[in-house]
Coordinates of C-alpha atoms in Angstrom, one line a residue:
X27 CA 0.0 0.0 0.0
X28 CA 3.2 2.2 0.1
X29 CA 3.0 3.9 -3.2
X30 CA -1.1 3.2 -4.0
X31 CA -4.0 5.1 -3.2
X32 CA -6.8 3.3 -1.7
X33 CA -10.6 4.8 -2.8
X34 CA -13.8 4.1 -2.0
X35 CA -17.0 6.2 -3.4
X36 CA -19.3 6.5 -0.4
X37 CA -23.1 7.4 0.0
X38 CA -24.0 8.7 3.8
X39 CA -26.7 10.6 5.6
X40 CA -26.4 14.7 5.6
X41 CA -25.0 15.0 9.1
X42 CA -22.9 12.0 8.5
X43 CA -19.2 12.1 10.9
X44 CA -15.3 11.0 9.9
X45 CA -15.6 8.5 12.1
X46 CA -18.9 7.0 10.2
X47 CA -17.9 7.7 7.0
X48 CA -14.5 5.9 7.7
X49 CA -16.8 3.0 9.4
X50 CA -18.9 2.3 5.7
X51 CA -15.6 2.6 4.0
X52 CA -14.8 -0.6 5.7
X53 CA -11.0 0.4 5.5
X54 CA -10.1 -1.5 8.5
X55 CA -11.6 -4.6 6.9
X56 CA -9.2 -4.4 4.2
X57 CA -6.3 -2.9 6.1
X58 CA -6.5 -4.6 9.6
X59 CA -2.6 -3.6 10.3
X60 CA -3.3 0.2 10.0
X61 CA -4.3 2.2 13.3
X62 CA -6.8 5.1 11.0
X63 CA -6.4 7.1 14.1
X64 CA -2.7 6.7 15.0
X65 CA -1.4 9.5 12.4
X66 CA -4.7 11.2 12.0
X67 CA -7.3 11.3 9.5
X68 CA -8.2 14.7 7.9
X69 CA -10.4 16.7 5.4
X70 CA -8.6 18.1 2.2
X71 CA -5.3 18.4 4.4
X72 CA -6.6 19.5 7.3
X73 CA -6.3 17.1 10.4
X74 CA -9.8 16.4 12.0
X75 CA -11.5 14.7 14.7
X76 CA -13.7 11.6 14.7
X77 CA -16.9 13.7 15.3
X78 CA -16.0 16.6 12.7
X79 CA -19.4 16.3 10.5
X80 CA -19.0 16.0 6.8
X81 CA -20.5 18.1 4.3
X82 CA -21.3 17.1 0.8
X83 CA -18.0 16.1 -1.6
X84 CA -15.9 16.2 1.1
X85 CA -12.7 13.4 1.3
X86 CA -11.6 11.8 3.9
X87 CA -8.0 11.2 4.4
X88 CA -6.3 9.3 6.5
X89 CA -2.8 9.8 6.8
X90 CA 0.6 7.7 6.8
X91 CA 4.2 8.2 8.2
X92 CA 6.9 10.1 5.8
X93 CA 8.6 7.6 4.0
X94 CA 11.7 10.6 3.9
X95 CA 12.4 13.7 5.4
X96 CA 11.1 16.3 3.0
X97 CA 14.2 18.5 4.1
X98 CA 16.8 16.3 3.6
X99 CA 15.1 15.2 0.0
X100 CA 15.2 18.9 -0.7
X101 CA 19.3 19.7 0.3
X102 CA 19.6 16.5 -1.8
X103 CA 18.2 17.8 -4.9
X104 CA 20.1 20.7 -4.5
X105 CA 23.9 18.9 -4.1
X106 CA 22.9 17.3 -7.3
X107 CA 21.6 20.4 -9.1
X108 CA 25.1 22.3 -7.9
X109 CA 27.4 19.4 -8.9
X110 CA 25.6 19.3 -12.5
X111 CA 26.6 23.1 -12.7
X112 CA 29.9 22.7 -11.3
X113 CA 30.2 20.1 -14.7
X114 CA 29.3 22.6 -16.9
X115 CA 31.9 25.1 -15.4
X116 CA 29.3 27.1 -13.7
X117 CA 29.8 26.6 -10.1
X118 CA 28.1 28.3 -7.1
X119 CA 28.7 28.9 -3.5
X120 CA 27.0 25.9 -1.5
X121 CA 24.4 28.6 -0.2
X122 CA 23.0 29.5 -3.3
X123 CA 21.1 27.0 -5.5

């Protein structure tokens, strides 16, 4: 499940919470080694609680550990960008990208 996206389509009651929708999914049916709660779950990127009520069109999302450290990816990408430079004979100072 590392690099997929799991989906699922749901039809609920106006007033319906995360916690139901998440429930009718049946996500932990097919994912009994995920804790939903133990990262958080959340609305459009925005972390939300169990109760928070849905409105219409909304999606759920339930979130997962970092498999990097965004930071470090970034200084990364950067050595390598400054290093392809520095082969062209256009080298910077290691502060600038």
């Amino acid at each position: 499940m590392r690099d997929s996206v799991w989906r699922c389509d749901l039809a609920l009651a106006p007033g319906a919470t995360v916690a139901q929708a998440l429930a009718a999914s049946d996500f932990a049916r097919h994912f009994p080694d995920i804790d939903i709660w133990a990262l958080g779950v959340g609305i459009y990127g925005k972390r939300v609680s169990p109760g928070a009520v849905l409105a219409d069109g909304d999606r759920v999302e339930i979130y997962r550990a970092l498999s990097f450290d965004p930071k470090e990816s970034r200084r990364r990408r950067a050595e390598h960008r400054r290093a392809a430079q520095a082969q062209q004979g256009r080298e910077r100072p290691p502060g600038l990208l």
